[in-house]
Amino acid sequence: MTAEGLPMVVPASDLPARVRIHEVGARDGLQNEKTAVPTEVKAEFIRRLADAGLTTIEATSFVHPKWVPQLADAEQLFPLAKDVPGVELPVLVPNQRGLERALALGAERIAVFASATESFAKANLNRSLDESLAVFAPVVRRAKDEGVHVRGYVSMCFGDPWEGAVPLHQVARVCTALRDMGCDELSLGDTIGVATPGHVLELLSLLNEEGVPTNTIGVHFHDTYGQALANTYAALEHGVTTVDASAGGLGGCPYAKSATGNLATEDLVWMLHGLGIETGVDLGRLTATSVWMAERLGRPSPSRTVRALSHKDQ
Ligand code: HMG
Ligand code: MG
C-alpha cells in the first residue's frame, strides 16, 4: 500500500486495460433495506457516486411498489438523478407497465431481469420462466424501437436456494433468449453468491460457444461466500470488462433470502487499481460516500476496503 492509502500498482498480463463498473448500490443495495431511504438521500447518494467517478449508476426500478416498497419513489427519484451530469442511469423494468413509466421520464437505459430457474422466476416475477421471457420480448422490442439501451439480467446463474445446482445449459438458454430478443448486454447474476472461479469460466466459455460474445457480458456477483473478487478475477482473465458492484457492499434481493450484499465497489476498485486497470473512480471519494451512506443507514459498511480505509488513521 502507498502512503496515500492506495494499492501498489503491479499489473498482471492479459487483463483488460479498463473496466466499466456498473454501480448497483442505489438499486440492488437500497431495494433490500428494512426501511425506505428518503428520496433526497438517494439522490444525494447518486450525486456522490457520480462525483467519485462512477459513470454507470443503476438508479432505481419501475416495479410494482407493493413488491419493492423501498423503490416506490422511482417517479420522484429519477428526475432528480437525471440532473446529475455525465452519468448513464439504467433502471429496472419488469414488464410493459414498468417500461412505460421509465420512458415517460426519459430513461435511456433499461434492464429486464430474467431468471435461470423456475423457482426464482416465480418468486421474483410471479411468472414461469417462459412466461417471463414472453413478457420481456415486446418490452425489449419497444425499448429498442425507442433507441433505448437494454441490459438483460439473468439471476441464479450459479445456484438457486430452492433448486440447488443450476445446469449451465439452462443458463445459456435464457441468455441466448435475451440476446435473440435484442438485449445489448447481459449480466450474469450470482444472486446468492455461491459461484467459484472455475464455474464462472465454464459458463463464459459455454456462452461464447453459443455465440454470445464476451464484450456483451457483464458479471454480477453477490459476496455471500466471499468469492466475488475471485470470481471477478476469473471473469477478467476471460476478457470481461463490465463488472457490477455496489458501493459499500450494500445489497441483497428481497425475493431470495440467502442473497447478501453485492461485491463492494471499493473492494473491486482496490483490486483493479492494484492491477493497473483503469476505472475512472476516485477511491477516497467513493469510500467517503459509503461511510456517509452507512451513517444514514445506521450501521457500518460490510466492505473490507471501506473499513480499512476509514480506520486507517486510528
Ligand atoms: P403481478 O402481481 O403478477 O402483476 O406482479 P400483474 O401483472 O398481475 O399486475 C397486477 C397489478 O400490478 C396491476 O394493477 C398492474 O397494473 C400493476 P391493477 O390493474 O390491479 O390496478 N403493475 C404495476 N404497477 C407499477 N409498475 C409496474 C407494474 N406491473 C404491474 N411495473 C410484477 C408482477 C413483475 C409486477 C412483480 O412481480 C414485480 O414488480 N416484481 C419485481 C421484483 C423485484 O423488483 N425484484 C428485485 C429485482 S431483481 C434482482 O434484484 C436480481 C438482480 O440484482 C440480479 C441478481 O442478483 O441475480 C437484478
Ligand atoms: Mg443482484
PDB file of C-alpha atoms in Angstrom, residues 6-165:
ATOM      1  CA  LEU A   6      -3.862   3.355  -2.404  1.00  0.00           C
ATOM      2  CA  PRO A   7      -2.715  -0.090  -3.517  1.00  0.00           C
ATOM      3  CA  MET A   8       0.727  -0.570  -5.046  1.00  0.00           C
ATOM      4  CA  VAL A   9       0.298  -0.961  -8.799  1.00  0.00           C
ATOM      5  CA  VAL A  10       1.598  -4.292 -10.042  1.00  0.00           C
ATOM      6  CA  PRO A  11      -0.011  -5.215 -13.377  1.00  0.00           C
ATOM      7  CA  ALA A  12      -0.696  -8.814 -14.374  1.00  0.00           C
ATOM      8  CA  SER A  13      -0.523  -9.857 -18.001  1.00  0.00           C
ATOM      9  CA  ASP A  14      -3.508 -10.494 -20.272  1.00  0.00           C
ATOM     10  CA  LEU A  15      -6.041  -8.470 -18.302  1.00  0.00           C
ATOM     11  CA  PRO A  16      -8.167  -5.664 -19.764  1.00  0.00           C
ATOM     12  CA  ALA A  17      -6.716  -2.145 -19.620  1.00  0.00           C
ATOM     13  CA  ARG A  18     -10.005  -0.647 -18.457  1.00  0.00           C
ATOM     14  CA  VAL A  19     -13.124  -1.922 -16.671  1.00  0.00           C
ATOM     15  CA  ARG A  20     -16.541  -0.296 -16.717  1.00  0.00           C
ATOM     16  CA  ILE A  21     -18.089  -0.520 -13.274  1.00  0.00           C
ATOM     17  CA  HIS A  22     -21.879  -0.841 -13.335  1.00  0.00           C
ATOM     18  CA  GLU A  23     -22.749   0.615  -9.937  1.00  0.00           C
ATOM     19  CA  VAL A  24     -25.858  -1.004  -8.428  1.00  0.00           C
ATOM     20  CA  GLY A  25     -25.839   0.348  -4.848  1.00  0.00           C
ATOM     21  CA  ALA A  26     -28.766   2.718  -5.312  1.00  0.00           C
ATOM     22  CA  ARG A  27     -30.926  -0.079  -6.760  1.00  0.00           C
ATOM     23  CA  ASP A  28     -29.734  -3.537  -5.671  1.00  0.00           C
ATOM     24  CA  GLY A  29     -28.395  -2.081  -2.425  1.00  0.00           C
ATOM     25  CA  LEU A  30     -31.303   0.051  -1.320  1.00  0.00           C
ATOM     26  CA  GLN A  31     -34.054  -2.324  -2.518  1.00  0.00           C
ATOM     27  CA  ASN A  32     -33.141  -4.577   0.371  1.00  0.00           C
ATOM     28  CA  GLU A  33     -33.132  -2.063   3.224  1.00  0.00           C
ATOM     29  CA  LYS A  34     -35.604  -2.689   6.059  1.00  0.00           C
ATOM     30  CA  THR A  35     -36.831   0.875   5.889  1.00  0.00           C
ATOM     31  CA  ALA A  36     -37.209   3.084   2.847  1.00  0.00           C
ATOM     32  CA  VAL A  37     -34.398   5.600   2.466  1.00  0.00           C
ATOM     33  CA  PRO A  38     -35.685   9.173   1.861  1.00  0.00           C
ATOM     34  CA  THR A  39     -35.721  10.137  -1.817  1.00  0.00           C
ATOM     35  CA  GLU A  40     -33.434  13.138  -1.258  1.00  0.00           C
ATOM     36  CA  VAL A  41     -30.836  10.874   0.441  1.00  0.00           C
ATOM     37  CA  LYS A  42     -30.943   8.508  -2.545  1.00  0.00           C
ATOM     38  CA  ALA A  43     -30.478  11.438  -4.938  1.00  0.00           C
ATOM     39  CA  GLU A  44     -27.536  12.705  -2.888  1.00  0.00           C
ATOM     40  CA  PHE A  45     -26.064   9.164  -2.872  1.00  0.00           C
ATOM     41  CA  ILE A  46     -26.233   9.097  -6.694  1.00  0.00           C
ATOM     42  CA  ARG A  47     -24.678  12.580  -6.906  1.00  0.00           C
ATOM     43  CA  ARG A  48     -21.803  11.498  -4.639  1.00  0.00           C
ATOM     44  CA  LEU A  49     -21.254   8.273  -6.598  1.00  0.00           C
ATOM     45  CA  ALA A  50     -21.025  10.326  -9.799  1.00  0.00           C
ATOM     46  CA  ASP A  51     -18.664  12.727  -8.091  1.00  0.00           C
ATOM     47  CA  ALA A  52     -16.457   9.751  -7.172  1.00  0.00           C
ATOM     48  CA  GLY A  53     -16.126   8.973 -10.905  1.00  0.00           C
ATOM     49  CA  LEU A  54     -18.752   6.280 -11.465  1.00  0.00           C
ATOM     50  CA  THR A  55     -20.399   6.744 -14.848  1.00  0.00           C
ATOM     51  CA  THR A  56     -22.983   3.946 -14.941  1.00  0.00           C
ATOM     52  CA  ILE A  57     -25.237   4.188 -11.898  1.00  0.00           C
ATOM     53  CA  GLU A  58     -28.319   1.984 -11.758  1.00  0.00           C
ATOM     54  CA  ALA A  59     -30.799   4.414 -10.259  1.00  0.00           C
ATOM     55  CA  THR A  60     -33.990   2.536  -9.323  1.00  0.00           C
ATOM     56  CA  SER A  61     -36.640   0.071 -10.515  1.00  0.00           C
ATOM     57  CA  PHE A  62     -40.041   0.691 -12.063  1.00  0.00           C
ATOM     58  CA  VAL A  63     -41.501  -2.413 -10.453  1.00  0.00           C
ATOM     59  CA  HIS A  64     -44.745  -2.829  -8.544  1.00  0.00           C
ATOM     60  CA  PRO A  65     -44.481  -0.640  -5.417  1.00  0.00           C
ATOM     61  CA  LYS A  66     -46.088  -3.366  -3.293  1.00  0.00           C
ATOM     62  CA  TRP A  67     -43.386  -5.825  -4.350  1.00  0.00           C
ATOM     63  CA  VAL A  68     -40.477  -3.495  -3.601  1.00  0.00           C
ATOM     64  CA  PRO A  69     -41.733  -0.651  -1.381  1.00  0.00           C
ATOM     65  CA  GLN A  70     -38.160   0.606  -0.884  1.00  0.00           C
ATOM     66  CA  LEU A  71     -38.152   1.788  -4.512  1.00  0.00           C
ATOM     67  CA  ALA A  72     -41.734   3.082  -4.630  1.00  0.00           C
ATOM     68  CA  ASP A  73     -40.379   6.615  -5.124  1.00  0.00           C
ATOM     69  CA  ALA A  74     -38.942   5.861  -8.595  1.00  0.00           C
ATOM     70  CA  GLU A  75     -41.067   8.623 -10.191  1.00  0.00           C
ATOM     71  CA  GLN A  76     -39.734  11.197  -7.715  1.00  0.00           C
ATOM     72  CA  LEU A  77     -36.124   9.974  -7.676  1.00  0.00           C
ATOM     73  CA  PHE A  78     -35.429   9.506 -11.381  1.00  0.00           C
ATOM     74  CA  PRO A  79     -35.873  13.186 -12.391  1.00  0.00           C
ATOM     75  CA  LEU A  80     -33.530  14.219  -9.543  1.00  0.00           C
ATOM     76  CA  ALA A  81     -30.939  11.653 -10.659  1.00  0.00           C
ATOM     77  CA  LYS A  82     -31.256  12.812 -14.276  1.00  0.00           C
ATOM     78  CA  ASP A  83     -29.977  16.219 -13.255  1.00  0.00           C
ATOM     79  CA  VAL A  84     -26.596  14.670 -12.382  1.00  0.00           C
ATOM     80  CA  PRO A  85     -24.319  15.405 -15.370  1.00  0.00           C
ATOM     81  CA  GLY A  86     -22.226  12.820 -17.204  1.00  0.00           C
ATOM     82  CA  VAL A  87     -23.787   9.592 -15.964  1.00  0.00           C
ATOM     83  CA  GLU A  88     -25.787   6.790 -17.538  1.00  0.00           C
ATOM     84  CA  LEU A  89     -28.742   5.863 -15.355  1.00  0.00           C
ATOM     85  CA  PRO A  90     -30.118   2.407 -16.150  1.00  0.00           C
ATOM     86  CA  VAL A  91     -33.380   1.425 -14.451  1.00  0.00           C
ATOM     87  CA  LEU A  92     -35.015  -1.973 -13.989  1.00  0.00           C
ATOM     88  CA  VAL A  93     -38.350  -2.679 -15.655  1.00  0.00           C
ATOM     89  CA  PRO A  94     -40.208  -5.987 -15.192  1.00  0.00           C
ATOM     90  CA  ASN A  95     -42.887  -5.527 -17.872  1.00  0.00           C
ATOM     91  CA  GLN A  96     -44.653  -3.106 -20.269  1.00  0.00           C
ATOM     92  CA  ARG A  97     -46.076  -1.097 -17.396  1.00  0.00           C
ATOM     93  CA  GLY A  98     -42.591  -0.561 -15.986  1.00  0.00           C
ATOM     94  CA  LEU A  99     -41.250   0.374 -19.419  1.00  0.00           C
ATOM     95  CA  GLU A 100     -43.995   2.976 -19.939  1.00  0.00           C
ATOM     96  CA  ARG A 101     -43.207   4.518 -16.560  1.00  0.00           C
ATOM     97  CA  ALA A 102     -39.487   4.652 -17.384  1.00  0.00           C
ATOM     98  CA  LEU A 103     -39.981   6.046 -20.907  1.00  0.00           C
ATOM     99  CA  ALA A 104     -42.355   8.714 -19.617  1.00  0.00           C
ATOM    100  CA  LEU A 105     -39.446  10.088 -17.562  1.00  0.00           C
ATOM    101  CA  GLY A 106     -36.947   9.899 -20.405  1.00  0.00           C
ATOM    102  CA  ALA A 107     -34.970   6.806 -19.351  1.00  0.00           C
ATOM    103  CA  GLU A 108     -32.328   5.945 -21.954  1.00  0.00           C
ATOM    104  CA  ARG A 109     -31.203   2.627 -20.469  1.00  0.00           C
ATOM    105  CA  ILE A 110     -33.365  -0.113 -19.071  1.00  0.00           C
ATOM    106  CA  ALA A 111     -32.766  -3.594 -17.732  1.00  0.00           C
ATOM    107  CA  VAL A 112     -35.136  -6.530 -17.832  1.00  0.00           C
ATOM    108  CA  PHE A 113     -34.429  -9.249 -15.309  1.00  0.00           C
ATOM    109  CA  ALA A 114     -34.884 -12.909 -16.069  1.00  0.00           C
ATOM    110  CA  SER A 115     -34.068 -15.982 -14.031  1.00  0.00           C
ATOM    111  CA  ALA A 116     -32.197 -19.142 -14.961  1.00  0.00           C
ATOM    112  CA  THR A 117     -34.561 -21.110 -12.709  1.00  0.00           C
ATOM    113  CA  GLU A 118     -38.315 -21.636 -12.463  1.00  0.00           C
ATOM    114  CA  SER A 119     -38.374 -21.118  -8.697  1.00  0.00           C
ATOM    115  CA  PHE A 120     -36.866 -17.654  -8.789  1.00  0.00           C
ATOM    116  CA  ALA A 121     -38.914 -16.598 -11.843  1.00  0.00           C
ATOM    117  CA  LYS A 122     -41.998 -17.416  -9.778  1.00  0.00           C
ATOM    118  CA  ALA A 123     -40.725 -15.763  -6.578  1.00  0.00           C
ATOM    119  CA  ASN A 124     -39.414 -12.611  -8.239  1.00  0.00           C
ATOM    120  CA  LEU A 125     -41.771 -12.062 -11.171  1.00  0.00           C
ATOM    121  CA  ASN A 126     -44.840 -14.153 -10.318  1.00  0.00           C
ATOM    122  CA  ARG A 127     -44.445 -15.924 -13.677  1.00  0.00           C
ATOM    123  CA  SER A 128     -42.955 -19.156 -15.017  1.00  0.00           C
ATOM    124  CA  LEU A 129     -39.589 -18.750 -16.718  1.00  0.00           C
ATOM    125  CA  ASP A 130     -41.087 -18.937 -20.223  1.00  0.00           C
ATOM    126  CA  GLU A 131     -43.978 -16.648 -19.263  1.00  0.00           C
ATOM    127  CA  SER A 132     -41.482 -14.074 -18.028  1.00  0.00           C
ATOM    128  CA  LEU A 133     -39.473 -14.306 -21.260  1.00  0.00           C
ATOM    129  CA  ALA A 134     -42.728 -13.812 -23.184  1.00  0.00           C
ATOM    130  CA  VAL A 135     -43.374 -10.660 -21.112  1.00  0.00           C
ATOM    131  CA  PHE A 136     -39.872  -9.334 -21.855  1.00  0.00           C
ATOM    132  CA  ALA A 137     -39.879  -9.850 -25.656  1.00  0.00           C
ATOM    133  CA  PRO A 138     -42.218  -6.931 -26.518  1.00  0.00           C
ATOM    134  CA  VAL A 139     -40.621  -4.786 -23.791  1.00  0.00           C
ATOM    135  CA  VAL A 140     -37.175  -5.207 -25.351  1.00  0.00           C
ATOM    136  CA  ARG A 141     -38.577  -4.636 -28.860  1.00  0.00           C
ATOM    137  CA  ARG A 142     -40.346  -1.439 -27.853  1.00  0.00           C
ATOM    138  CA  ALA A 143     -37.297  -0.167 -25.967  1.00  0.00           C
ATOM    139  CA  LYS A 144     -35.045  -0.819 -28.971  1.00  0.00           C
ATOM    140  CA  ASP A 145     -37.553   0.972 -31.247  1.00  0.00           C
ATOM    141  CA  GLU A 146     -37.249   3.965 -28.909  1.00  0.00           C
ATOM    142  CA  GLY A 147     -33.441   3.855 -29.142  1.00  0.00           C
ATOM    143  CA  VAL A 148     -33.097   2.706 -25.529  1.00  0.00           C
ATOM    144  CA  HIS A 149     -30.140   0.548 -24.446  1.00  0.00           C
ATOM    145  CA  VAL A 150     -31.283  -2.764 -22.955  1.00  0.00           C
ATOM    146  CA  ARG A 151     -29.480  -4.912 -20.420  1.00  0.00           C
ATOM    147  CA  GLY A 152     -30.748  -8.414 -19.708  1.00  0.00           C
ATOM    148  CA  TYR A 153     -30.061  -9.735 -16.227  1.00  0.00           C
ATOM    149  CA  VAL A 154     -30.065 -13.465 -15.622  1.00  0.00           C
ATOM    150  CA  SER A 155     -30.363 -14.390 -11.950  1.00  0.00           C
ATOM    151  CA  MET A 156     -29.386 -17.660 -10.249  1.00  0.00           C
ATOM    152  CA  CYS A 157     -26.755 -18.481 -12.885  1.00  0.00           C
ATOM    153  CA  PHE A 158     -24.621 -20.496 -10.461  1.00  0.00           C
ATOM    154  CA  GLY A 159     -27.022 -21.915  -7.895  1.00  0.00           C
ATOM    155  CA  ASP A 160     -30.545 -21.457  -6.606  1.00  0.00           C
ATOM    156  CA  PRO A 161     -31.749 -21.558  -2.984  1.00  0.00           C
ATOM    157  CA  TRP A 162     -34.747 -23.761  -3.873  1.00  0.00           C
ATOM    158  CA  GLU A 163     -33.340 -25.869  -6.722  1.00  0.00           C
ATOM    159  CA  GLY A 164     -29.649 -26.183  -5.784  1.00  0.00           C
ATOM    160  CA  ALA A 165     -27.270 -26.652  -8.720  1.00  0.00           C
TER     161      ALA A 165
END
